[in-house]
PDB file of C-alpha atoms in Angstrom:
ATOM      1  CA  MET A   1      23.484  -5.204   5.720  1.00 66.00           C
ATOM      2  CA  PRO A   2      21.056  -7.921   6.604  1.00 76.00           C
ATOM      3  CA  PHE A   3      17.422  -7.946   5.492  1.00 78.00           C
ATOM      4  CA  ALA A   4      15.007  -6.195   7.892  1.00 82.00           C
ATOM      5  CA  ARG A   5      11.961  -8.136   6.807  1.00 88.00           C
ATOM      6  CA  GLN A   6      12.329 -11.911   7.083  1.00 92.00           C
ATOM      7  CA  VAL A   7       9.926 -14.452   5.702  1.00 94.00           C
ATOM      8  CA  SER A   8       8.198 -15.988   8.613  1.00 95.00           C
ATOM      9  CA  ILE A   9       4.775 -17.388   9.621  1.00 96.00           C
ATOM     10  CA  GLY A  10       2.523 -14.504  10.441  1.00 96.00           C
ATOM     11  CA  ARG A  11       4.347 -11.963   8.244  1.00 97.00           C
ATOM     12  CA  VAL A  12       2.015  -9.662   6.443  1.00 97.00           C
ATOM     13  CA  ALA A  13       2.752  -9.177   2.680  1.00 97.00           C
ATOM     14  CA  LEU A  14       1.311  -7.176  -0.137  1.00 97.00           C
ATOM     15  CA  ILE A  15       0.508  -8.818  -3.451  1.00 96.00           C
ATOM     16  CA  GLN A  16       2.289  -6.937  -6.230  1.00 95.00           C
ATOM     17  CA  PHE A  17       0.885  -8.639  -9.343  1.00 90.00           C
ATOM     18  CA  PRO A  18      -1.204  -9.975 -11.185  1.00 89.00           C
ATOM     19  CA  GLU A  19      -3.339  -6.857 -11.624  1.00 87.00           C
ATOM     20  CA  ALA A  20      -6.512  -8.514 -10.266  1.00 88.00           C
ATOM     21  CA  GLU A  21      -4.894  -9.189  -6.878  1.00 90.00           C
ATOM     22  CA  ALA A  22      -2.468  -6.257  -6.774  1.00 90.00           C
ATOM     23  CA  GLY A  23      -2.654  -4.262  -3.586  1.00 91.00           C
ATOM     24  CA  LYS A  24      -4.243  -6.946  -1.451  1.00 95.00           C
ATOM     25  CA  LEU A  25      -2.758  -7.781   1.973  1.00 96.00           C
ATOM     26  CA  VAL A  26      -2.150 -11.463   2.883  1.00 97.00           C
ATOM     27  CA  VAL A  27      -0.596 -13.279   5.862  1.00 97.00           C
ATOM     28  CA  ILE A  28       1.971 -15.975   5.335  1.00 97.00           C
ATOM     29  CA  SER A  29       0.584 -19.237   6.823  1.00 97.00           C
ATOM     30  CA  ASP A  30       3.295 -21.631   5.775  1.00 97.00           C
ATOM     31  CA  VAL A  31       6.506 -21.724   3.711  1.00 97.00           C
ATOM     32  CA  VAL A  32       5.969 -24.294   1.011  1.00 96.00           C
ATOM     33  CA  SER A  33       9.360 -23.945  -0.780  1.00 96.00           C
ATOM     34  CA  PRO A  34      12.309 -21.578  -0.935  1.00 95.00           C
ATOM     35  CA  THR A  35      10.418 -19.614  -3.633  1.00 96.00           C
ATOM     36  CA  ALA A  36       6.727 -19.839  -2.511  1.00 97.00           C
ATOM     37  CA  ALA A  37       4.502 -19.577   0.575  1.00 97.00           C
ATOM     38  CA  LEU A  38       0.939 -20.462   1.513  1.00 97.00           C
ATOM     39  CA  VAL A  39      -0.904 -17.237   2.139  1.00 97.00           C
ATOM     40  CA  ASP A  40      -4.293 -16.470   3.621  1.00 96.00           C
ATOM     41  CA  PHE A  41      -6.463 -13.509   4.566  1.00 95.00           C
ATOM     42  CA  PRO A  42     -10.129 -13.143   5.694  1.00 94.00           C
ATOM     43  CA  GLY A  43     -12.311 -12.854   2.623  1.00 92.00           C
ATOM     44  CA  GLN A  44      -9.688 -14.513   0.348  1.00 93.00           C
ATOM     45  CA  THR A  45      -8.953 -18.147  -0.491  1.00 94.00           C
ATOM     46  CA  ARG A  46      -5.838 -19.799   0.914  1.00 95.00           C
ATOM     47  CA  ARG A  47      -3.356 -20.204  -1.934  1.00 96.00           C
ATOM     48  CA  VAL A  48       0.324 -20.673  -2.726  1.00 96.00           C
ATOM     49  CA  VAL A  49       1.991 -17.451  -3.931  1.00 96.00           C
ATOM     50  CA  SER A  50       5.565 -16.975  -5.164  1.00 96.00           C
ATOM     51  CA  PHE A  51       7.774 -14.625  -3.205  1.00 95.00           C
ATOM     52  CA  LYS A  52       8.369 -12.732  -6.489  1.00 96.00           C
ATOM     53  CA  ARG A  53       4.660 -11.716  -6.513  1.00 96.00           C
ATOM     54  CA  MET A  54       4.592 -10.262  -2.986  1.00 96.00           C
ATOM     55  CA  ALA A  55       6.410  -7.608  -1.022  1.00 96.00           C
ATOM     56  CA  LEU A  56       6.929  -8.197   2.727  1.00 96.00           C
ATOM     57  CA  THR A  57       5.697  -5.469   5.098  1.00 95.00           C
ATOM     58  CA  ASP A  58       6.960  -4.557   8.575  1.00 94.00           C
ATOM     59  CA  PHE A  59       3.808  -6.011  10.131  1.00 96.00           C
ATOM     60  CA  THR A  60       3.472  -9.506  11.693  1.00 96.00           C
ATOM     61  CA  VAL A  61       0.606 -11.398  13.286  1.00 96.00           C
ATOM     62  CA  GLU A  62       1.002 -13.936  15.979  1.00 96.00           C
ATOM     63  CA  ILE A  63      -0.517 -17.121  14.487  1.00 96.00           C
ATOM     64  CA  PRO A  64       0.322 -20.760  14.515  1.00 96.00           C
ATOM     65  CA  ARG A  65       1.458 -22.561  11.371  1.00 95.00           C
ATOM     66  CA  LEU A  66      -1.558 -23.285   9.069  1.00 95.00           C
ATOM     67  CA  ALA A  67      -3.934 -21.378  11.312  1.00 95.00           C
ATOM     68  CA  LYS A  68      -7.646 -21.698  10.676  1.00 96.00           C
ATOM     69  CA  LYS A  69      -9.621 -18.754   9.292  1.00 95.00           C
ATOM     70  CA  ALA A  70     -11.261 -17.906  12.624  1.00 96.00           C
ATOM     71  CA  VAL A  71      -7.901 -17.795  14.427  1.00 96.00           C
ATOM     72  CA  LEU A  72      -6.444 -15.700  11.593  1.00 96.00           C
ATOM     73  CA  LYS A  73      -9.305 -13.342  11.570  1.00 96.00           C
ATOM     74  CA  LYS A  74      -9.168 -12.881  15.295  1.00 97.00           C
ATOM     75  CA  ALA A  75      -5.377 -12.231  15.236  1.00 96.00           C
ATOM     76  CA  ILE A  76      -5.687  -9.729  12.366  1.00 96.00           C
ATOM     77  CA  GLU A  77      -8.459  -7.815  14.141  1.00 96.00           C
ATOM     78  CA  GLU A  78      -6.564  -7.734  17.444  1.00 96.00           C
ATOM     79  CA  ALA A  79      -3.380  -6.455  15.722  1.00 96.00           C
ATOM     80  CA  ASP A  80      -5.450  -4.009  13.657  1.00 96.00           C
ATOM     81  CA  ILE A  81      -3.285  -4.757  10.601  1.00 96.00           C
ATOM     82  CA  GLU A  82      -5.444  -3.142   7.968  1.00 95.00           C
ATOM     83  CA  ALA A  83      -5.701   0.231   9.799  1.00 97.00           C
ATOM     84  CA  LYS A  84      -1.989   0.222  10.647  1.00 97.00           C
ATOM     85  CA  PHE A  85      -1.104  -0.445   6.911  1.00 97.00           C
ATOM     86  CA  ALA A  86      -3.480   2.300   5.846  1.00 96.00           C
ATOM     87  CA  LYS A  87      -1.751   4.724   8.220  1.00 97.00           C
ATOM     88  CA  SER A  88       1.778   3.820   6.980  1.00 97.00           C
ATOM     89  CA  ALA A  89       3.565   5.777   4.245  1.00 97.00           C
ATOM     90  CA  TRP A  90       3.248   2.789   1.909  1.00 96.00           C
ATOM     91  CA  GLY A  91      -0.485   2.539   2.479  1.00 96.00           C
ATOM     92  CA  GLN A  92      -1.007   6.224   2.026  1.00 97.00           C
ATOM     93  CA  LYS A  93       0.968   6.140  -1.187  1.00 96.00           C
ATOM     94  CA  LEU A  94      -1.230   3.324  -2.550  1.00 95.00           C
ATOM     95  CA  ALA A  95      -4.447   5.089  -1.454  1.00 95.00           C
ATOM     96  CA  LYS A  96      -3.203   8.318  -3.135  1.00 96.00           C
ATOM     97  CA  ARG A  97      -2.416   6.351  -6.339  1.00 94.00           C
ATOM     98  CA  ALA A  98      -5.897   4.691  -6.286  1.00 93.00           C
ATOM     99  CA  ALA A  99      -7.608   8.025  -5.728  1.00 95.00           C
ATOM    100  CA  LYS A 100      -5.731   9.630  -8.567  1.00 94.00           C
ATOM    101  CA  ALA A 101      -6.567   6.771 -10.902  1.00 94.00           C
ATOM    102  CA  ALA A 102     -10.289   7.111 -10.085  1.00 95.00           C
ATOM    103  CA  THR A 103     -10.435  10.764 -11.026  1.00 96.00           C
ATOM    104  CA  THR A 104     -12.586  11.845 -13.964  1.00 96.00           C
ATOM    105  CA  ASP A 105     -11.704  14.181 -16.763  1.00 97.00           C
ATOM    106  CA  PHE A 106     -13.566  17.010 -15.069  1.00 97.00           C
ATOM    107  CA  ASP A 107     -11.688  16.485 -11.785  1.00 96.00           C
ATOM    108  CA  ARG A 108      -8.439  16.588 -13.607  1.00 96.00           C
ATOM    109  CA  TYR A 109      -9.576  19.715 -15.390  1.00 97.00           C
ATOM    110  CA  LYS A 110     -10.498  21.408 -11.980  1.00 97.00           C
ATOM    111  CA  ALA A 111      -7.081  20.425 -10.599  1.00 96.00           C
ATOM    112  CA  ALA A 112      -5.304  21.977 -13.587  1.00 97.00           C
ATOM    113  CA  VAL A 113      -7.282  25.233 -13.256  1.00 98.00           C
ATOM    114  CA  GLN A 114      -6.448  25.364  -9.529  1.00 98.00           C
ATOM    115  CA  LYS A 115      -2.782  24.838 -10.301  1.00 98.00           C
ATOM    116  CA  MET A 116      -2.840  27.587 -12.878  1.00 98.00           C
ATOM    117  CA  LYS A 117      -4.473  30.062 -10.407  1.00 98.00           C
ATOM    118  CA  ARG A 118      -2.036  29.156  -7.706  1.00 98.00           C
ATOM    119  CA  SER A 119       1.018  29.540  -9.974  1.00 98.00           C
ATOM    120  CA  ALA A 120      -0.317  32.890 -11.200  1.00 98.00           C
ATOM    121  CA  GLN A 121      -0.597  34.100  -7.585  1.00 98.00           C
ATOM    122  CA  VAL A 122       2.960  32.931  -6.833  1.00 98.00           C
ATOM    123  CA  ARG A 123       4.291  34.620 -10.005  1.00 98.00           C
ATOM    124  CA  ARG A 124       2.583  37.962  -9.050  1.00 97.00           C
ATOM    125  CA  ALA A 125       3.974  37.830  -5.496  1.00 97.00           C
ATOM    126  CA  PHE A 126       7.488  36.879  -6.836  1.00 97.00           C
ATOM    127  CA  ASN A 127       7.450  39.688  -9.396  1.00 96.00           C
ATOM    128  CA  ALA A 128       6.325  42.220  -6.783  1.00 96.00           C
ATOM    129  CA  LEU A 129       9.152  41.209  -4.441  1.00 96.00           C
ATOM    130  CA  LYS A 130      11.619  41.289  -7.344  1.00 95.00           C
ATOM    131  CA  LYS A 131      10.366  44.763  -8.313  1.00 94.00           C
ATOM    132  CA  SER A 132      10.588  46.121  -4.755  1.00 94.00           C
ATOM    133  CA  ALA A 133      14.188  44.770  -4.383  1.00 89.00           C
ATOM    134  CA  LYS A 134      15.495  46.936  -7.192  1.00 79.00           C
TER     135      LYS A 134
END
């Protein structure tokens, strides 16, 4: 089966690591070698990134090769890439993971108490049904 996401100019990718840049979206501006690409995004510096460090997304932006920042910014805003990615299952999963990582001890405690209450209600209802079935 052929790959669904091909490396191309204008392809949006997600940086996987290093930790400082993980989760950032970038757009491929030029393919430098078989193992690396020149990537850019508004608010970030243009740099060469290895394909091992990024994951290609389904989204593309219509830009020329080595597009200037203004052209890139306009194309990204027109395509509404950040909102589309945030709505995707992948973006929602990353947002959920970030929200869970940002919880405090007290938030985790409240969630555990809610889970115990919910499971106690389910257990009572199950036992009542089990008792009435006899």
